[in-house]
Tab-separated table of C-alpha atoms and ligand atoms in Angstrom:
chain	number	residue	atom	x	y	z
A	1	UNK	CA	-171.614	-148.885	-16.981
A	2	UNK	CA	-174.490	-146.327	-16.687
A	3	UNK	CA	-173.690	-143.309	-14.639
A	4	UNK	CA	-176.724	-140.940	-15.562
A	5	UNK	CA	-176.942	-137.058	-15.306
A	6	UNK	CA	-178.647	-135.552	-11.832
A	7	UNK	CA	-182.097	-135.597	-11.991
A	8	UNK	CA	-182.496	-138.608	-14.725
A	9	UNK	CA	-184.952	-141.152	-13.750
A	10	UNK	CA	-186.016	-144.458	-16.231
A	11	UNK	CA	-189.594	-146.173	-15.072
A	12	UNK	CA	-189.911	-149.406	-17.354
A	13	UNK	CA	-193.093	-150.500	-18.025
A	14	UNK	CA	-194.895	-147.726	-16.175
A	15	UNK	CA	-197.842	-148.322	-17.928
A	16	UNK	CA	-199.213	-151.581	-18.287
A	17	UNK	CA	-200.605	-153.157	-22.203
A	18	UNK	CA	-204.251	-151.559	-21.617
A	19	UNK	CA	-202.950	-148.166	-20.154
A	20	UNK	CA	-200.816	-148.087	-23.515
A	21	UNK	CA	-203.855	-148.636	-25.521
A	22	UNK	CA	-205.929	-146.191	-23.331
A	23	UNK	CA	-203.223	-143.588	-23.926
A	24	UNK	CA	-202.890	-144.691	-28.082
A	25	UNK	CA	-206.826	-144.124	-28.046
A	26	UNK	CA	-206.360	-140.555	-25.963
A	27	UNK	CA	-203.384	-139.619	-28.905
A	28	UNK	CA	-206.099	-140.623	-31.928
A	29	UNK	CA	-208.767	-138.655	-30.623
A	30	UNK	CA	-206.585	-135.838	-29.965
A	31	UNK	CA	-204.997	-135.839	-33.380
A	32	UNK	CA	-208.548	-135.971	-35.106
A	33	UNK	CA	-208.531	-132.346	-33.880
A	34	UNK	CA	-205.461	-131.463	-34.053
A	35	UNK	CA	-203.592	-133.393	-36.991
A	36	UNK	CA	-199.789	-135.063	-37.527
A	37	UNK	CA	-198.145	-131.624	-38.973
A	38	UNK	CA	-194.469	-132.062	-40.562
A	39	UNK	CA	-192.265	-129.694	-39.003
A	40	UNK	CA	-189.193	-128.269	-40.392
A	41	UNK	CA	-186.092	-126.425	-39.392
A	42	UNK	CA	-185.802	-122.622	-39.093
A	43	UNK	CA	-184.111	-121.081	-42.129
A	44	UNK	CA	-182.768	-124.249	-44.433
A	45	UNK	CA	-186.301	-125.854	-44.099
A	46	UNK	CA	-185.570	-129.218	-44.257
A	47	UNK	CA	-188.418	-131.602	-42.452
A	48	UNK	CA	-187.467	-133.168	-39.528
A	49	UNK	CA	-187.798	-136.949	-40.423
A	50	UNK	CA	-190.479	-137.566	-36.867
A	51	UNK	CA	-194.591	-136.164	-37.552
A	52	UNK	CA	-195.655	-134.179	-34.785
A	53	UNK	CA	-198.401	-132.624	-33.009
A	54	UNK	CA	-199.717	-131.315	-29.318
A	55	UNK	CA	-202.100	-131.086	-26.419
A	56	UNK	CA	-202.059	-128.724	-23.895
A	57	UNK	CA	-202.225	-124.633	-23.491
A	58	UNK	CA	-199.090	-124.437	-25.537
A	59	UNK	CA	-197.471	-126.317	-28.735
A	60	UNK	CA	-194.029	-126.855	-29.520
A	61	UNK	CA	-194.128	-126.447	-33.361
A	62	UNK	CA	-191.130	-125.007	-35.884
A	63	UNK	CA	-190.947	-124.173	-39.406
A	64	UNK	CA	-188.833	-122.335	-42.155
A	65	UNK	CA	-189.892	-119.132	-41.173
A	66	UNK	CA	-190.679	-119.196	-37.915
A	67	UNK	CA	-188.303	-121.311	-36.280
A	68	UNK	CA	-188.567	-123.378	-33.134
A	69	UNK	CA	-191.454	-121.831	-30.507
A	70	UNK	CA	-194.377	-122.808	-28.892
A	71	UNK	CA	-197.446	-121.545	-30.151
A	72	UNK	CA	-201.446	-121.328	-28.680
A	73	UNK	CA	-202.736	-123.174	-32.123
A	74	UNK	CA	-201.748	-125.605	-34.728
A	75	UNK	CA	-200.058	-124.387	-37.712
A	76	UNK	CA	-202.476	-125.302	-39.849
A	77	UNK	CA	-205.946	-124.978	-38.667
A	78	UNK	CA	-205.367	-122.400	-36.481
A	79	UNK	CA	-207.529	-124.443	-34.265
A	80	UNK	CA	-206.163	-124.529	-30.164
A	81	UNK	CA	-204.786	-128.036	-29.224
A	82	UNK	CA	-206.547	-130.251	-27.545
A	83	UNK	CA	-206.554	-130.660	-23.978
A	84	UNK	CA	-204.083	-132.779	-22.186
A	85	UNK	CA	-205.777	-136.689	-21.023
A	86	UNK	CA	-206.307	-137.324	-17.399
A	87	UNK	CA	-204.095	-140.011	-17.468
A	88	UNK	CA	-200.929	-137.905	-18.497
A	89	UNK	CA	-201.800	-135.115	-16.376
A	90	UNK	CA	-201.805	-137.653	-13.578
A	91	UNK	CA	-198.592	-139.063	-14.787
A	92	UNK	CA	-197.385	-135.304	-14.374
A	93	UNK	CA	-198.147	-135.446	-10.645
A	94	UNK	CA	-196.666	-138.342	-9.521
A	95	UNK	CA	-193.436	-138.316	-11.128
A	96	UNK	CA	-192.249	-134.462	-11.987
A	97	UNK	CA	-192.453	-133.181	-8.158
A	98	UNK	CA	-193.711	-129.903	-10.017
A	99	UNK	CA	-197.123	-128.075	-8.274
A	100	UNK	CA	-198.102	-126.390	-11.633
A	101	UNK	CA	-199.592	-128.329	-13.955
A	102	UNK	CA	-197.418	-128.996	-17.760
A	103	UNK	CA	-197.885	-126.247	-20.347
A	104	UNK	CA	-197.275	-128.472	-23.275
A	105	UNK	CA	-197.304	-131.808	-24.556
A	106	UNK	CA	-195.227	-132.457	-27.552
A	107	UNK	CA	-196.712	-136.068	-29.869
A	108	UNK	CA	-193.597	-137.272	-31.853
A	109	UNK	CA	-194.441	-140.043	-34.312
A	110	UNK	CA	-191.505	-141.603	-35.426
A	111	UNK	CA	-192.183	-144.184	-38.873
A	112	UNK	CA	-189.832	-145.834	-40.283
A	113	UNK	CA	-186.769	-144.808	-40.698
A	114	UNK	CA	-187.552	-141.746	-38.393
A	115	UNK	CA	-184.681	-140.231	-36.005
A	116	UNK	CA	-183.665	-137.385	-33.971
A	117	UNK	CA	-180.520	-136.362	-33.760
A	118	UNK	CA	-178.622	-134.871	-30.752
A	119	UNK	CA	-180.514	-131.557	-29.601
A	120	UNK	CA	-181.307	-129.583	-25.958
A	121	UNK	CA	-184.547	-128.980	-25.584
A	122	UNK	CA	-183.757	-125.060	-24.481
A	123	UNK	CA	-187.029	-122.964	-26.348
A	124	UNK	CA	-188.672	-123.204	-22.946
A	125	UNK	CA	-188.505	-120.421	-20.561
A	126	UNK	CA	-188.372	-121.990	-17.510
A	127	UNK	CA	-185.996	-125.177	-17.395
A	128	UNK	CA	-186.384	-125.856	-13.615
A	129	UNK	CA	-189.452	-128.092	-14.261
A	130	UNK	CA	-188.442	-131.407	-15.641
A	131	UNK	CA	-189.313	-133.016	-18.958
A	132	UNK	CA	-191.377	-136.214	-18.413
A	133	UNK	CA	-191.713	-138.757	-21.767
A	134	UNK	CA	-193.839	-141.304	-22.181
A	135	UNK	CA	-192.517	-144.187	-25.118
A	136	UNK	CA	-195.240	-146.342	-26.927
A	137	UNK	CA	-195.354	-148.736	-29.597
A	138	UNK	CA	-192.627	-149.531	-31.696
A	139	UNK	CA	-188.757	-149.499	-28.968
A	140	UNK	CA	-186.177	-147.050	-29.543
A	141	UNK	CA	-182.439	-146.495	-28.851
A	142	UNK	CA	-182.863	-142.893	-26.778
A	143	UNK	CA	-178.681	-141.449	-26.469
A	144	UNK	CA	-178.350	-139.473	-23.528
A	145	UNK	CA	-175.138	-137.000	-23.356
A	146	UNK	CA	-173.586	-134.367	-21.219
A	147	UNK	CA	-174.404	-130.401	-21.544
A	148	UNK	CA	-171.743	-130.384	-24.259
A	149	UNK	CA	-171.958	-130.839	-27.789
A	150	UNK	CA	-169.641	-133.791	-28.815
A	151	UNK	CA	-169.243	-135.499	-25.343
A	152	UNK	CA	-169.653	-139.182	-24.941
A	153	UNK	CA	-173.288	-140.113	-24.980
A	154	UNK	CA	-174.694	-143.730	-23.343
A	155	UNK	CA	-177.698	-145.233	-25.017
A	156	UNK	CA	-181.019	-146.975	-23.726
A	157	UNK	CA	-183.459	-148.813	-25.490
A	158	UNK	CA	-186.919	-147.757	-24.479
A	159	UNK	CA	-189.962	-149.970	-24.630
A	160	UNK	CA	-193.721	-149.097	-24.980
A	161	UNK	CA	-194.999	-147.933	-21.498
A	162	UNK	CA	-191.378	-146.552	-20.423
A	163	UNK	CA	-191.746	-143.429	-18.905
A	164	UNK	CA	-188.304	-141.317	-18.746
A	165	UNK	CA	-188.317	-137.911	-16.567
A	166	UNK	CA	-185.310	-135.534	-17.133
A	167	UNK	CA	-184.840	-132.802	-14.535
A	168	UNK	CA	-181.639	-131.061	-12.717
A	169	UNK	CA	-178.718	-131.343	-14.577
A	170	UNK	CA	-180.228	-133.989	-17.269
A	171	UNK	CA	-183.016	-131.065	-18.375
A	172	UNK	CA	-180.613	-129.528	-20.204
A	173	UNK	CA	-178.409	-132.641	-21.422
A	174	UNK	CA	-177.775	-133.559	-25.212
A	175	UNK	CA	-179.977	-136.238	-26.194
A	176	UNK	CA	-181.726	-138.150	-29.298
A	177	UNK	CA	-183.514	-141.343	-30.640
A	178	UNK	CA	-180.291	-142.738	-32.994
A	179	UNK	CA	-182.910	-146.000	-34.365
A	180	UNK	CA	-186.557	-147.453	-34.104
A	181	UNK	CA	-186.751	-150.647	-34.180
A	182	UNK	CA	-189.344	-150.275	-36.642
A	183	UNK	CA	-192.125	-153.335	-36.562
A	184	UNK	CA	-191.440	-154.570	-33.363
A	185	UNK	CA	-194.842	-153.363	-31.768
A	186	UNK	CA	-197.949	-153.369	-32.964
A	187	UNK	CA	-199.858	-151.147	-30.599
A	188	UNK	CA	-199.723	-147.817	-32.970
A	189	UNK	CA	-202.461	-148.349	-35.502
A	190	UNK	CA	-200.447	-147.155	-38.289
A	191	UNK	CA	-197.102	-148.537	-36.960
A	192	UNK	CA	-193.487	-147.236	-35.509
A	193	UNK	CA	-193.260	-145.151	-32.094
A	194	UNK	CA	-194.976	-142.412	-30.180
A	195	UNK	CA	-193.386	-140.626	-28.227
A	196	UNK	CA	-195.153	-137.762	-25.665
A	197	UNK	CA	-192.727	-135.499	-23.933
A	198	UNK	CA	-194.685	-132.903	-21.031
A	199	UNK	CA	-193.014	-129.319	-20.178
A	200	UNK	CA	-193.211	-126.044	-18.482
A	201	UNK	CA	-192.900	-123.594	-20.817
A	202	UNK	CA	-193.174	-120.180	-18.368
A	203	UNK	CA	-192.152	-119.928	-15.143
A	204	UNK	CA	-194.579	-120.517	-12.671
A	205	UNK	CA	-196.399	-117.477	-11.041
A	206	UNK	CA	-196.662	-117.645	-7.727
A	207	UNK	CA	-198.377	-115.519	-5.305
A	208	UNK	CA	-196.119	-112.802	-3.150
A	209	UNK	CA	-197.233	-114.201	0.879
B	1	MD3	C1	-183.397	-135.219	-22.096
B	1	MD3	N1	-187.865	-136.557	-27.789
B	1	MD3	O1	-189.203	-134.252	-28.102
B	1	MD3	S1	-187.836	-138.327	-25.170
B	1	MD3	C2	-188.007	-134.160	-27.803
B	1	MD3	O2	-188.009	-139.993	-27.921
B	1	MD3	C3	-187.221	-135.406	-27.665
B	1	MD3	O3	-189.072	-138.448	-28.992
B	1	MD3	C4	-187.191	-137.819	-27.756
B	1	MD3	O4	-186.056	-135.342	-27.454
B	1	MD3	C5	-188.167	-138.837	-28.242
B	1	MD3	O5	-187.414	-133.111	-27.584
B	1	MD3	C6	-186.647	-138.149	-26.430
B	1	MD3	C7	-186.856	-138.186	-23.744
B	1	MD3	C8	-186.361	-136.796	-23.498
B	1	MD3	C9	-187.159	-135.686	-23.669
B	1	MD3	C10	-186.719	-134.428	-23.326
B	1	MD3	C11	-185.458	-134.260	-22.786
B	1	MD3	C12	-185.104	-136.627	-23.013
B	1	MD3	C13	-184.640	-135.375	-22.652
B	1	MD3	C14	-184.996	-133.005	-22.357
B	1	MD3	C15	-183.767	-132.902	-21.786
B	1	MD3	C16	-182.950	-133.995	-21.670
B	2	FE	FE1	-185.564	-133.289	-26.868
């Protein structure tokens, strides 16, 4: 039985083979700029087990000392990210019922054996505007939860060109990738899954009438 959270919409196959390998060829030129880093968590350090980087104003990036935040430039060459494609900005539009445009977009590249476990995405000041995720390459098993830590959680496999958007009460749900199903696609040049998550990171500013 699937009974999903408010605000939790699945699109299969929202983008077609070609718009996959447009969007593949957007996430290589992007990452020529602004390169895979390996993140890690605040104080213990330890690497998370996905590669990431970002496009957009703003980059979701964490490390030892730092911790989880969203920064202006990538941790290593200082360098801003590169600007978001066309075709994700127009994704934005149709599907997120948000005016402003997204602040960041987080690349997750999950090889093999890559995970995430159970998390809220909650370093992002304003949580009214939903998260919107794009899955390509390799599938996944994506767990979805309630707002509470240790309630059940249902799973969905997602497929290259699923797009998943997560607003309401599902923004600020538990959730994770539990398995790739490593090999299955071949449509990332170096194999496994990319995943490409767009958010609001301030609140939007709008104008007193
Ligand atoms: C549900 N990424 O980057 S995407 C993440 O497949 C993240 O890489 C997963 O969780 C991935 O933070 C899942 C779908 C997703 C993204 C954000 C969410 C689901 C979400 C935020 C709130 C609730
Ligand atoms: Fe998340």
């Amino acid at each position: 039985m699937s009974n999903y959270p408010q605000g939790f919409a699945h699109y299969p196959l929202y983008f077609d083979p070609r718009q996959q390998l447009a969007l593949i060829d957007a996430v290589k030129a992007g990452v020529e700029t602004a390169p895979f880093f390996q993140p890690t968590m605040p104080r213990t350090g330890n690497p998370l087990s996905v590669v990431m980087s970002n496009f957009g104003p703003l980059g979701w990036v964490t490390d030892k000392v730092g911790g989880y935040r969203y920064e202006s430039v990538h941790p290593k060459t200082g360098a801003p990210w590169p600007k978001l494609p066309d075709a994700l900005q127009n994704l934005w539009d149709a599907v997120s019922g948000c005016d402003a445009p997204p602040e960041a977009c987080l690349i997750n590249w999950y090889r093999e054996g890559s995970k995430m476990g159970l998390h809220i995405d909650n370093d992002e000041k304003d949580t009214r505007a939903p998260v919107v995720s794009v899955s390509l390459g390799d599938p996944a098993l994506f767990r979805l939860g309630g707002p509470h830590r240790g309630g059940k959680t249902q799973g969905l496999k997602l497929f290259s060109g699923d797009v998943v958007v997560l607003g309401c009460e599902s923004r600020l749900c538990y959730h994770g990738v539990s398995k790739v199903y490593y090999g299955e696609s071949a449509l990332v040049p170096r194999g496994g899954r990319i995943n490409l998550t767009m958010r609001r990171v301030n609140p939007v500013e709008r104008d007193a009438t």
